[in-house]
mmCIF file of C-alpha atoms and ligand atoms in Angstrom:
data_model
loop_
_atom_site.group_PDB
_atom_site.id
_atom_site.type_symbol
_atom_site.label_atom_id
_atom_site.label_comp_id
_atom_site.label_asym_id
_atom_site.label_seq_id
_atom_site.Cartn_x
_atom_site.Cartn_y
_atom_site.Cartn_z
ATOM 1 C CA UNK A 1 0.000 0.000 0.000
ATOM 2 C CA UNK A 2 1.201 3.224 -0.800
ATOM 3 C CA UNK A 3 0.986 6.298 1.339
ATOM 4 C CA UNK A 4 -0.047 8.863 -1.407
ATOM 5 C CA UNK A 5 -3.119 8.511 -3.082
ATOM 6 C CA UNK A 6 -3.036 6.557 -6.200
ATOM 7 C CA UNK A 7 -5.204 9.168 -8.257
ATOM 8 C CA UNK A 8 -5.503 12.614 -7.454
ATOM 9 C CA UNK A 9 -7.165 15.587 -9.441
ATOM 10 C CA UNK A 10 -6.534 18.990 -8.001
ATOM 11 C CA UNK A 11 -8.963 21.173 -9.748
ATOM 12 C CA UNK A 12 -8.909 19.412 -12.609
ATOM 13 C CA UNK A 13 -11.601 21.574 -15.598
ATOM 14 C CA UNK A 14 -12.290 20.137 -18.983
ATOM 15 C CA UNK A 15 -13.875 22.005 -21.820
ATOM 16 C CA UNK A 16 -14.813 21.545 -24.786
ATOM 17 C CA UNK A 17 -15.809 24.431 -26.484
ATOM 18 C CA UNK A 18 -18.584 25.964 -24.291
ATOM 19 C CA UNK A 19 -19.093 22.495 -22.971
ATOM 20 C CA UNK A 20 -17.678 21.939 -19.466
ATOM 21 C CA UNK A 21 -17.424 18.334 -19.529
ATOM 22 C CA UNK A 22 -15.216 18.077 -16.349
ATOM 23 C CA UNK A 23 -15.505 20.839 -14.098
ATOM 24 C CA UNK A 24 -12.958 22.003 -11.546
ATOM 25 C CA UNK A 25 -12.907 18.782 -9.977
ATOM 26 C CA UNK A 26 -10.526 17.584 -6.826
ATOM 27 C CA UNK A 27 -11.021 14.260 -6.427
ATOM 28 C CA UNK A 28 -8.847 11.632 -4.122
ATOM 29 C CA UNK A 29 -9.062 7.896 -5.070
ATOM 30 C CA UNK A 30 -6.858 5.435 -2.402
ATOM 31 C CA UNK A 31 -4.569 2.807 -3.570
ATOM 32 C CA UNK A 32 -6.084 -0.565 -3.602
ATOM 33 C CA UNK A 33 -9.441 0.478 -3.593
ATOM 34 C CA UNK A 34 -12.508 -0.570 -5.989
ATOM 35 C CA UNK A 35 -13.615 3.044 -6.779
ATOM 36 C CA UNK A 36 -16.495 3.433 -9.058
ATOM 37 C CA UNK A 37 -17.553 6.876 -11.238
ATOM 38 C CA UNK A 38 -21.443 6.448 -11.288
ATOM 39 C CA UNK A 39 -23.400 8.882 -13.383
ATOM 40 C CA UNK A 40 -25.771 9.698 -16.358
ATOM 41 C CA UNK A 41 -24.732 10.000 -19.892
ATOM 42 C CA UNK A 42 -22.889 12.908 -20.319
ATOM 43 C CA UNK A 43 -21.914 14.250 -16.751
ATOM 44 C CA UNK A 44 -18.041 13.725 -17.293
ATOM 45 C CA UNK A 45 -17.176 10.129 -16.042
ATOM 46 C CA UNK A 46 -15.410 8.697 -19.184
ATOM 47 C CA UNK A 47 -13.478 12.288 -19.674
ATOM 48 C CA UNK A 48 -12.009 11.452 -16.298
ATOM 49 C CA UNK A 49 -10.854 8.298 -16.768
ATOM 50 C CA UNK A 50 -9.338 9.234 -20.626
ATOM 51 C CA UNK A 51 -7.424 12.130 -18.541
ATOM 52 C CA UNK A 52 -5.890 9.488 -15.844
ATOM 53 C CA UNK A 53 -5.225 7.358 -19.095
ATOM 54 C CA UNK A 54 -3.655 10.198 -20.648
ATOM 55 C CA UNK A 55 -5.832 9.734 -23.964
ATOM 56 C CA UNK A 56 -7.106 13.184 -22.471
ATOM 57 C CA UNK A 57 -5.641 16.364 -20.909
ATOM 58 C CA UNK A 58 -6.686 18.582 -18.409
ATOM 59 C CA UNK A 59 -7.629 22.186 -19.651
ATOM 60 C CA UNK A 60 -6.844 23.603 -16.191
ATOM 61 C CA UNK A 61 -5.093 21.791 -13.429
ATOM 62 C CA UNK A 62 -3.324 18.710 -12.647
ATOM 63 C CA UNK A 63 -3.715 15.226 -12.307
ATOM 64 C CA UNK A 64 -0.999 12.985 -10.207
ATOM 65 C CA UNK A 65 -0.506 9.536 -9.776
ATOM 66 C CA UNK A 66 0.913 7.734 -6.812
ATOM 67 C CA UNK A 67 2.412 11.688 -6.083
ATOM 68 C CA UNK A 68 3.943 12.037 -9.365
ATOM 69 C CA UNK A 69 2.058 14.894 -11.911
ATOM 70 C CA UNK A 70 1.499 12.912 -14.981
ATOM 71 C CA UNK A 71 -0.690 15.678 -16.760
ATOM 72 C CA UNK A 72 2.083 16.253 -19.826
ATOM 73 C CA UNK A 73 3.058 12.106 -19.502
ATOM 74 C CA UNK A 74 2.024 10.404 -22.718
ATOM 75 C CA UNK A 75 -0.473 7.302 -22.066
ATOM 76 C CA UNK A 76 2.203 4.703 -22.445
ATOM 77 C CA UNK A 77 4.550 6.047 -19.295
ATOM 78 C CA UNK A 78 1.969 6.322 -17.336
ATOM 79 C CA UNK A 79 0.886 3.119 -14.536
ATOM 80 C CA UNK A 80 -2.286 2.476 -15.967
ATOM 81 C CA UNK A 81 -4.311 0.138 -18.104
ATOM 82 C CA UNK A 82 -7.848 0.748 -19.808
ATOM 83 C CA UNK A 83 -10.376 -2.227 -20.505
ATOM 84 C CA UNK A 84 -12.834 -0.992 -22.497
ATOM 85 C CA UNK A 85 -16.562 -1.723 -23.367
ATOM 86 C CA UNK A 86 -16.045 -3.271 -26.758
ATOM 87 C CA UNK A 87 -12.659 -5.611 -25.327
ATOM 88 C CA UNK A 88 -10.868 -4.429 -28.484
ATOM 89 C CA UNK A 89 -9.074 -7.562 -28.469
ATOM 90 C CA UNK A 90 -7.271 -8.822 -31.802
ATOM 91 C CA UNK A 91 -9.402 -10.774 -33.731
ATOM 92 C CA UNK A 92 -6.885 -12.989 -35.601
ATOM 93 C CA UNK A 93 -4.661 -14.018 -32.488
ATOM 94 C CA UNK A 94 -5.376 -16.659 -30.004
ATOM 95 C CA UNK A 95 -6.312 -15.895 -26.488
ATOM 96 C CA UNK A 96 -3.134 -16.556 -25.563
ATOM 97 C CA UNK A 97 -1.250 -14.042 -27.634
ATOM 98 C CA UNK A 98 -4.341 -11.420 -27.301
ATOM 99 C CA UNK A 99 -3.265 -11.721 -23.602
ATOM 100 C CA UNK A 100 0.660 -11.957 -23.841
ATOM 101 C CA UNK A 101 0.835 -8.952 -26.579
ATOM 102 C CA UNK A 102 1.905 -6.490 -24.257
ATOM 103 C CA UNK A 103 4.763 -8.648 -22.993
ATOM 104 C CA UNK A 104 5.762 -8.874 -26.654
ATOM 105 C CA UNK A 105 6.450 -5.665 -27.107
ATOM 106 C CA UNK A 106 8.454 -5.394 -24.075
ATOM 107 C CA UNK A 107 10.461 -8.407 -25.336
ATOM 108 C CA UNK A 108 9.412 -10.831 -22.403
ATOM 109 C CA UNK A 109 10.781 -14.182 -23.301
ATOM 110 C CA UNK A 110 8.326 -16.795 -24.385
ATOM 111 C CA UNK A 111 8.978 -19.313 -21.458
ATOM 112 C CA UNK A 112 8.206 -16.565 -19.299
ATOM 113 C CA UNK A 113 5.616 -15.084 -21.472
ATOM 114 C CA UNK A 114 3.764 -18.447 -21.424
ATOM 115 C CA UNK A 115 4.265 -18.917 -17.585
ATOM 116 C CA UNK A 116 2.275 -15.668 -16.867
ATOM 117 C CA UNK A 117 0.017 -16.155 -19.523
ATOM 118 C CA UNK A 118 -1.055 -19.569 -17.935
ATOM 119 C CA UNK A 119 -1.559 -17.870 -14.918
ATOM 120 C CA UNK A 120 -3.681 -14.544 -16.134
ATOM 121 C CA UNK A 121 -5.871 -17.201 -17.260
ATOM 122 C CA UNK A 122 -6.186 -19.000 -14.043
ATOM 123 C CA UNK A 123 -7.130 -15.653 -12.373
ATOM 124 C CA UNK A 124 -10.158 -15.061 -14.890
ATOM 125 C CA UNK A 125 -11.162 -18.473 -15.114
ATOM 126 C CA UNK A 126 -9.936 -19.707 -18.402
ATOM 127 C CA UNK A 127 -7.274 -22.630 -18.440
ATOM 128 C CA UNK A 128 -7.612 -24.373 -21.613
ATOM 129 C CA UNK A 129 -8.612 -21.869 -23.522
ATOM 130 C CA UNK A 130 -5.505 -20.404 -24.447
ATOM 131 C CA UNK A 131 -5.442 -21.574 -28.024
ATOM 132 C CA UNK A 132 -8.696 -20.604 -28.963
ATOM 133 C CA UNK A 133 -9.699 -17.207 -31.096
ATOM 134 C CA UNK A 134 -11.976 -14.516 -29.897
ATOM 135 C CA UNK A 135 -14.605 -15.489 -31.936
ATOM 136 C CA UNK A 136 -14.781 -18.664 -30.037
ATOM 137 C CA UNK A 137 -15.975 -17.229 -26.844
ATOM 138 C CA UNK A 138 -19.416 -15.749 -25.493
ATOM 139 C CA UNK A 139 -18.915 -12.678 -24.439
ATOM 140 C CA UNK A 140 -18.502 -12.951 -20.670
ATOM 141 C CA UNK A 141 -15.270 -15.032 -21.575
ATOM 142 C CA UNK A 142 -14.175 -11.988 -24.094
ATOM 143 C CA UNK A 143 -14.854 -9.690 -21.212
ATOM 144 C CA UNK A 144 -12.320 -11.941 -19.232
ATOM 145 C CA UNK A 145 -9.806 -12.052 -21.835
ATOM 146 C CA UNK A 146 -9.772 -8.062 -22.484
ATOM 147 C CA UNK A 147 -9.415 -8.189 -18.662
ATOM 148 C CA UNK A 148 -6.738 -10.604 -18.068
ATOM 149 C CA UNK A 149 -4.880 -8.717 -20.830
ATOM 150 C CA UNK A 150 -5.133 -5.602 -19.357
ATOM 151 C CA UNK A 151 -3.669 -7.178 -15.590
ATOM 152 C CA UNK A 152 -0.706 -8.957 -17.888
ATOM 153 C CA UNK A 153 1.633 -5.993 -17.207
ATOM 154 C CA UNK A 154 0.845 -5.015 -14.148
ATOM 155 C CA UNK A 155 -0.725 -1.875 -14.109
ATOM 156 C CA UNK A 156 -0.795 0.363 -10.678
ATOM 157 C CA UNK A 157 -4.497 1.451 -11.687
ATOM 158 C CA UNK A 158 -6.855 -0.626 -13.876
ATOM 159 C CA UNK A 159 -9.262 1.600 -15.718
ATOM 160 C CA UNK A 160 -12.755 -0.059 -16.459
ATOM 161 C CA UNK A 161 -15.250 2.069 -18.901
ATOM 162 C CA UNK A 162 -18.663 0.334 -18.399
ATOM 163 C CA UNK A 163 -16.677 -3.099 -19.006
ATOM 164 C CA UNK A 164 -19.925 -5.243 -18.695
ATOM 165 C CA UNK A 165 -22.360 -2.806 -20.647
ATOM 166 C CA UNK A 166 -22.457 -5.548 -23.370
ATOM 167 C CA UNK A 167 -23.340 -8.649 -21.448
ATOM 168 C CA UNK A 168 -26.479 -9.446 -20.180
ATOM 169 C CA UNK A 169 -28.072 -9.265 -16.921
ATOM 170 C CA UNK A 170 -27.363 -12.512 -15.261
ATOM 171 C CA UNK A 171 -24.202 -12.414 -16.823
ATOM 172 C CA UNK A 172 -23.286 -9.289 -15.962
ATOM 173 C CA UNK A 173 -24.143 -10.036 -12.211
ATOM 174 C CA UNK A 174 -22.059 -12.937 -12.188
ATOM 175 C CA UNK A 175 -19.470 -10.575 -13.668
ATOM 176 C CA UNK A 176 -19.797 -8.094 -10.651
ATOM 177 C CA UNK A 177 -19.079 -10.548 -8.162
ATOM 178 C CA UNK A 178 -15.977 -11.910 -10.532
ATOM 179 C CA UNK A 179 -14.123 -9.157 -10.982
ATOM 180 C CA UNK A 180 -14.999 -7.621 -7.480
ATOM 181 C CA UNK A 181 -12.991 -10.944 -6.456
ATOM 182 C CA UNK A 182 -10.398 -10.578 -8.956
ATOM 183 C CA UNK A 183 -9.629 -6.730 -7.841
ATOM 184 C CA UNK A 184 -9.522 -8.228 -4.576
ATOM 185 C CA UNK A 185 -6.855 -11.155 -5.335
ATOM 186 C CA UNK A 186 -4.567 -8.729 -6.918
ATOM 187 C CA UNK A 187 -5.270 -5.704 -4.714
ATOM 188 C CA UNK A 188 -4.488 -3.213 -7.591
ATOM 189 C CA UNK A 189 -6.527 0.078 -7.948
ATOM 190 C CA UNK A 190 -9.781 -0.556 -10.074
ATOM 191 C CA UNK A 191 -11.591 2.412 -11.177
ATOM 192 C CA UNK A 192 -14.653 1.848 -12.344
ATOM 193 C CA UNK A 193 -17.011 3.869 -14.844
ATOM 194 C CA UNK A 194 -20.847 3.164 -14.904
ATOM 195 C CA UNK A 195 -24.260 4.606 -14.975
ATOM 196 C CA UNK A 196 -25.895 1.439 -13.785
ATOM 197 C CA UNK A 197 -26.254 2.459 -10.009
ATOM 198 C CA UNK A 198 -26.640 -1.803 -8.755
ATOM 199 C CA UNK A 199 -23.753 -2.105 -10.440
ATOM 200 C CA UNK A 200 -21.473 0.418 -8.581
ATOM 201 C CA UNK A 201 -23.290 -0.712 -5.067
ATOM 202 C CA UNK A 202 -22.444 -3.960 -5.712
ATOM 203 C CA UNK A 203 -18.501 -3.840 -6.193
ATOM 204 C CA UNK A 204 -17.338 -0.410 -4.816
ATOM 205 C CA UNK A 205 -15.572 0.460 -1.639
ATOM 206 C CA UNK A 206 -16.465 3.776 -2.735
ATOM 207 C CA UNK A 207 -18.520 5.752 -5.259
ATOM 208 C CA UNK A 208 -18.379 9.013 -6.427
ATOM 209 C CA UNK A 209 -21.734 10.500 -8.354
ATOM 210 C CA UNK A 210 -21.486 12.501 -11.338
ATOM 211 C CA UNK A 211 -23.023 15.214 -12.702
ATOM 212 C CA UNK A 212 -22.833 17.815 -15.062
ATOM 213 C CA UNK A 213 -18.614 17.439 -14.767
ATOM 214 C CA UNK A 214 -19.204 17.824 -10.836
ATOM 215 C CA UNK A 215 -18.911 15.213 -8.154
ATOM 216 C CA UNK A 216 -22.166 15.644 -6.010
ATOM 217 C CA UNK A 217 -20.939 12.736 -3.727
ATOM 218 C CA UNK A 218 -18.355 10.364 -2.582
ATOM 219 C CA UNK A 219 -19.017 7.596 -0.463
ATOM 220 C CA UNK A 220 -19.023 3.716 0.494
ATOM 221 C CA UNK A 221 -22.414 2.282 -1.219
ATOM 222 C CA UNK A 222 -24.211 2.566 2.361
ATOM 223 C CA UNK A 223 -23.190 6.238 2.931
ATOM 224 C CA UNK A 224 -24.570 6.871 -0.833
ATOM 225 C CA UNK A 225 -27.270 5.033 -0.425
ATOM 226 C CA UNK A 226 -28.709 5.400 3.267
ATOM 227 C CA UNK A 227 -27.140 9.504 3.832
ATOM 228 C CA UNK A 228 -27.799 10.732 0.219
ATOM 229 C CA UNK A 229 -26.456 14.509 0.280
ATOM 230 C CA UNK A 230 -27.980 16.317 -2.065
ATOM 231 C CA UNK A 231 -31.931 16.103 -4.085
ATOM 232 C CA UNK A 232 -29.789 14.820 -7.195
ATOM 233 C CA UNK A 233 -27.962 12.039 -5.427
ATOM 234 C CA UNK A 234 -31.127 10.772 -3.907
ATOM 235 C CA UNK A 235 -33.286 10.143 -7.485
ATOM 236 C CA UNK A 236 -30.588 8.446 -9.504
ATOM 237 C CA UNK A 237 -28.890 5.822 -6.492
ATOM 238 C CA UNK A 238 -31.834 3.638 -6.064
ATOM 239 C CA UNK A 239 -35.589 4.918 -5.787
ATOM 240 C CA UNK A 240 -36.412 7.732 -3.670
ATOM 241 C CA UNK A 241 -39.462 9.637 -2.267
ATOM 242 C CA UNK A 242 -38.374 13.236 -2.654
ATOM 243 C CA UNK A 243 -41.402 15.377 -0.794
ATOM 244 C CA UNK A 244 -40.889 19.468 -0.869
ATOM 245 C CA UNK A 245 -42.903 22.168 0.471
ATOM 246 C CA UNK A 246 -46.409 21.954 1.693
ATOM 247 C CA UNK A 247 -46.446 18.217 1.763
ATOM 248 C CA UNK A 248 -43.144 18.512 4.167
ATOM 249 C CA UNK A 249 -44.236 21.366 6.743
ATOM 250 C CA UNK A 250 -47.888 18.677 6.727
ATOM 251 C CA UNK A 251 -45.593 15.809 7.397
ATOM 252 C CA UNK A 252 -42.350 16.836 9.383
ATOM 253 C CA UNK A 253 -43.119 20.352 10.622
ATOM 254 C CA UNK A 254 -40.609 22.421 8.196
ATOM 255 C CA UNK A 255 -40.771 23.477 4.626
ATOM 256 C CA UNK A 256 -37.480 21.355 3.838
ATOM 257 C CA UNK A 257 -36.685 18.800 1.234
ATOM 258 C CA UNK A 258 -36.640 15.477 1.975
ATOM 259 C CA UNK A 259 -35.919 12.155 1.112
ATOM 260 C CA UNK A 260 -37.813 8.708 2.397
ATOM 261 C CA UNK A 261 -37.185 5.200 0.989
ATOM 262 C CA UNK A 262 -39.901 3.428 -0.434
ATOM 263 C CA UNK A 263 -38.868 -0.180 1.691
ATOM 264 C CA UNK A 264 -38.582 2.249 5.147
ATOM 265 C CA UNK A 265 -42.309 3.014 5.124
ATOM 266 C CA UNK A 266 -44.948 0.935 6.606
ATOM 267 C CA UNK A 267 -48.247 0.675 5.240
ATOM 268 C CA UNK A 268 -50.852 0.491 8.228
ATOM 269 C CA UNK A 269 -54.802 1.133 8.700
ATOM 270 C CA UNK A 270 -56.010 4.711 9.264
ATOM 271 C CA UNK A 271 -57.042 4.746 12.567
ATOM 272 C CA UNK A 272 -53.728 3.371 14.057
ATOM 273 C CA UNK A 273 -51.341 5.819 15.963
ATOM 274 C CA UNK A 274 -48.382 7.210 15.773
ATOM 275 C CA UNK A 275 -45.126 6.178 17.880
ATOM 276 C CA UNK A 276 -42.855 9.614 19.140
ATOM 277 C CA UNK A 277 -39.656 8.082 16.821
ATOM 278 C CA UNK A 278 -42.092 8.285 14.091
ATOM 279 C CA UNK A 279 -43.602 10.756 10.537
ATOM 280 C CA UNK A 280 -47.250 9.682 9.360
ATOM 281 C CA UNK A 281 -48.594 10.839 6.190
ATOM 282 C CA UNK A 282 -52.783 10.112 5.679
ATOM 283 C CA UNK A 283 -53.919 8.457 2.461
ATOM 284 C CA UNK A 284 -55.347 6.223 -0.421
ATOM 285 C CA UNK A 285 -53.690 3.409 -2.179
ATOM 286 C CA UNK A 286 -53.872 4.827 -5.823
ATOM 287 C CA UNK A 287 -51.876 1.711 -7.462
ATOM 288 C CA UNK A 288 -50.557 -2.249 -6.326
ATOM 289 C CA UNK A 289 -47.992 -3.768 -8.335
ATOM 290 C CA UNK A 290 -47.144 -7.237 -7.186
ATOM 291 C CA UNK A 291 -43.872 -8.105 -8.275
ATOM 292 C CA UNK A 292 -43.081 -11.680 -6.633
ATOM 293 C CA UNK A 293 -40.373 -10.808 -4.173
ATOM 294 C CA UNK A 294 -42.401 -7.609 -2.876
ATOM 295 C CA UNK A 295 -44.793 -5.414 -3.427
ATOM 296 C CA UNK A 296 -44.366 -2.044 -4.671
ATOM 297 C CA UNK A 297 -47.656 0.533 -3.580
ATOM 298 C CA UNK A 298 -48.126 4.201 -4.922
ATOM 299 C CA UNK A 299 -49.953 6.005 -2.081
ATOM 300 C CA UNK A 300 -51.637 9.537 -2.956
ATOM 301 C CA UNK A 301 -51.627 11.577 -0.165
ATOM 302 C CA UNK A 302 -54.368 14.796 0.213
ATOM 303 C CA UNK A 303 -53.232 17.476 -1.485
ATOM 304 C CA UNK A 304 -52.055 16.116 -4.953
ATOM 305 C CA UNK A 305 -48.676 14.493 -4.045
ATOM 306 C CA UNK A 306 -48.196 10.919 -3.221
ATOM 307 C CA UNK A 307 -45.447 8.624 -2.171
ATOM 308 C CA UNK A 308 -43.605 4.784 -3.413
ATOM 309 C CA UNK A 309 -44.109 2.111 -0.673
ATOM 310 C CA UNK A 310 -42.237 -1.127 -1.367
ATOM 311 C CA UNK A 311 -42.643 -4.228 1.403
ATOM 312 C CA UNK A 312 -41.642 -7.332 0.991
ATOM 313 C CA UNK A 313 -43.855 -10.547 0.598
ATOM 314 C CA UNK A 314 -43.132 -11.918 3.599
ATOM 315 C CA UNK A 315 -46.337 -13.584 4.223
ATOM 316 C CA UNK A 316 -48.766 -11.841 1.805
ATOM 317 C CA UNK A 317 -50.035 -13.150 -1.731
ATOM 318 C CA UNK A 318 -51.100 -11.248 -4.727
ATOM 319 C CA UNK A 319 -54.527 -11.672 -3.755
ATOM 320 C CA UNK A 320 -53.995 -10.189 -0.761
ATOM 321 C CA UNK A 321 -52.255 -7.442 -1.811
ATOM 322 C CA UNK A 322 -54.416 -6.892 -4.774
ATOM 323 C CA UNK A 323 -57.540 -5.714 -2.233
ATOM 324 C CA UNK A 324 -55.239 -3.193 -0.500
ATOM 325 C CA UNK A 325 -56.093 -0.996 -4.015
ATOM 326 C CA UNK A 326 -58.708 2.365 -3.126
ATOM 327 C CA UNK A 327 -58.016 1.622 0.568
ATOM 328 C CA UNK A 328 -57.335 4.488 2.746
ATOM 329 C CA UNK A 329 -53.873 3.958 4.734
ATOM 330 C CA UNK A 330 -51.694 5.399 6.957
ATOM 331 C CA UNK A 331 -47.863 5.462 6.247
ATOM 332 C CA UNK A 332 -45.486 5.029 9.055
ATOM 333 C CA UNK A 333 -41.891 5.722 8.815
ATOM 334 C CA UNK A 334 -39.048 6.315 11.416
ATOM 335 C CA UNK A 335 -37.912 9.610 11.806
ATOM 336 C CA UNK A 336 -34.314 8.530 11.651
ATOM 337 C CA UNK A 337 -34.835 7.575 8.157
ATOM 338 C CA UNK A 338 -35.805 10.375 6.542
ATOM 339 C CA UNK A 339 -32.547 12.446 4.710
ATOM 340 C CA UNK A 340 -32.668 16.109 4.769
ATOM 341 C CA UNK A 341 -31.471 17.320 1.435
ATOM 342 C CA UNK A 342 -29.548 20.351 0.163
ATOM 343 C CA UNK A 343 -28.747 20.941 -3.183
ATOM 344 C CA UNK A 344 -30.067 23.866 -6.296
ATOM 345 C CA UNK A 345 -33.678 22.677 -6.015
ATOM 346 C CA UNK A 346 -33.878 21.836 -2.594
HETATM 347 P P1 ATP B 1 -21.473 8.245 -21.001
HETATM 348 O O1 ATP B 1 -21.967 7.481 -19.815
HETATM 349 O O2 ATP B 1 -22.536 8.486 -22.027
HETATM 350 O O3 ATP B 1 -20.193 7.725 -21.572
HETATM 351 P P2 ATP B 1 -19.983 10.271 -19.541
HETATM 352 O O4 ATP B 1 -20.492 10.601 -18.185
HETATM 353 O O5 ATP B 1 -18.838 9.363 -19.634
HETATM 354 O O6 ATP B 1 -21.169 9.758 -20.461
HETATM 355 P P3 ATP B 1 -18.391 12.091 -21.059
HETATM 356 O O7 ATP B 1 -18.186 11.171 -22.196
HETATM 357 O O8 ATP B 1 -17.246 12.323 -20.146
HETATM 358 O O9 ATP B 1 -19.658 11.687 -20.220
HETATM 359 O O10 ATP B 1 -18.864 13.489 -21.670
HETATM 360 C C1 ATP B 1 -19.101 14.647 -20.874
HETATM 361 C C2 ATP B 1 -19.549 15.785 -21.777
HETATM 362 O O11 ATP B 1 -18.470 16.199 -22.622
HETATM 363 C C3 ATP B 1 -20.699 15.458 -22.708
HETATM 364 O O12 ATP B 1 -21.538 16.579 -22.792
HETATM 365 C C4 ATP B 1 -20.003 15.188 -24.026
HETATM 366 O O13 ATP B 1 -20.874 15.461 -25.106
HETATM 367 C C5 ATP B 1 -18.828 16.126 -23.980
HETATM 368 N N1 ATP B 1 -17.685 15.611 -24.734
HETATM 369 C C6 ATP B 1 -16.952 14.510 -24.437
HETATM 370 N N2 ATP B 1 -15.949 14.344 -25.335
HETATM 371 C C7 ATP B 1 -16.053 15.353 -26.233
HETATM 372 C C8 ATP B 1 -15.312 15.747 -27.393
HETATM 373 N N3 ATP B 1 -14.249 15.051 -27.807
HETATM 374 N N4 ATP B 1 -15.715 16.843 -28.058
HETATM 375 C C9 ATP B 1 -16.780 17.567 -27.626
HETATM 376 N N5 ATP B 1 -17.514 17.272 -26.543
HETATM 377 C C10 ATP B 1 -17.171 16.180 -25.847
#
């Protein structure tokens, strides 16, 4: 482990044209650690990780790696490695030589070259495959390859730009939990760009969210998740009631934004009261969409607005569920739940 930080921005702007892509961004990512960039399209994620590359420069500021400024270093002299979406691997060489290219050029023996081949190909899973071409493999195993190709040399940082966006979903899961295992066997930095917010809960130690070439947050997945910071933070990680004005002095005494869970609040009948550790909002269920594993309720309150309530199907069926629709309810929730919010809007 290394004292410095492995990645550091220090008011790091990108334009382009009138377009600030990345702006004035400091940003700290530790070495070792499974960091993710999480954002829509278009808020600055992939211009970050082309600038730490080096495919990319910095209109104002600098960017360092492991203490060292590497903003004039070409790509190539700098301790990093890119896998990208498409795997861009060679389509007329064998795994094996897709994934000991790079030791080729640096004029690694062949014994030797073979020898760590074999055992990039142990780490992703693919022994015997060696002698097979691209073409011959589904794309999870491509996805490996480009990956095991890209760990070959030993980068510092491994740079990952929305490396599973091809697969699909139940491969792509089994890919999370893969290469969140890998990262952890060889303990190098992975940083990891995606706008697919399961995805960056699943695998990060920490996340930072994007937007409009500004970091709104940076946190572990629970931080994100349970202590969302700002009004922006709370709609794109994960579904969120956001409740403003009237609705919030009726509900919590203040005209301040808020933010509730859907799975925190409790569904109960009308008449029942209301414990001191707790917010109530009054009623009707408007909508009941049974969705096997739980439940997921749209409740419209009085005066126009209405709020998500998801519960699990712990001992309810669909037909039970089903009658709760036109119902009037009362929502429960713990006060220690709810997230006050700041941000332009708020
Ligand atoms: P996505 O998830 O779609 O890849 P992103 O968060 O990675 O999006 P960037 O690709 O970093 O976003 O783009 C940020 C902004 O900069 C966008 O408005 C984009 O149109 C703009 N941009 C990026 N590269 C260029 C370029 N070479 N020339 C002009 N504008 C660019």
């Amino acid at each position: 482990m290394s004292d410095n930080p492995a990645v550091q921005f220090k008011l790091v702007s990108r334009h382009f044209g009138t377009v600030k892509a990345v702006d004035a961004l400091d940003l700290e990512i530790r070495d070792g650690e499974f960091f993710s960039m999480l954002g829509p399209s278009g808020s600055g994620k992939t211009t970050c990780l082309r600038m730490i590359a080096g495919f990319d420069r910095p209109t104002i500021g600098q960017i360092y790696l492991y203490g060292q400024d590497v903003s004039q270093l070409p790509p190539y002299e700098r301790p990093v490695n890119t896998v990208f979406q498409d795997y861009a691997l060679f389509p007329h060489m064998t795994v094996g030589e897709n994934i000991g290219y790079g030791l080729m050029i640096k004029k690694v023996r062949s014994v030797e070259r073979k020898k760590l081949v074999d055992e990039m190909l142990e780490l992703v899973r693919l022994s015997g495959f060696a002698d097979r071409k691209p073409a011959q493999l589904s794309g999870g195993q491509r996805q490996r390859v480009a990956l095991a190709r890209a760990l070959v040399n030993h980068p510092k940082v491994l740079l990952l730009d929305e490396p599973l966006g091809a697969l699909d979903l139940k491969l792509r899961q089994q890919m999370q939990v893969e290469l969140k295992s890998i990262q952890k066997s060889v303990g190098i930095t992975f940083i990891f760009v995606t706008h697919d917010q399961e995805e960056a809960l699943t695998m990060s130690d920490r996340i930072a969210v994007f937007n409009l070439g500004k970091i709104e947050q940076i946190g572990s997945p629970a931080e994100i998740y349970e202590h969302p910071s700002t009004t922006f933070v709370a709609g794109f990680v994960g579904v969120s009631n956001l409740v403003k004005g009237a609705m919030a002095r009726r509900i919590i005494g203040i005209e301040q934004m808020f933010s509730i869970r859907p799975e925190k609040i409790h569904i109960a009948a009308p008449d029942i009261g209301q414990a001191a550790d707790e917010f109530a909002a009054d009623g009707k269920v408007r909508d009941v969409i049974y969705l096997g594993l739980y439940t997921r309720y749209l409740v419209e309150l009085g005066d126009g607005g209405d709020l998500v309530v998801v519960e699990q199907n712990l001992k309810t069926t669909s037909m039970d569920v089903t009658k709760l629709r036109g119902q009037n309810v009362r929502l429960l929730w713990k006060k220690e739940h709810v997230r006050m919010l700041g941000g332009a809007d708020a």
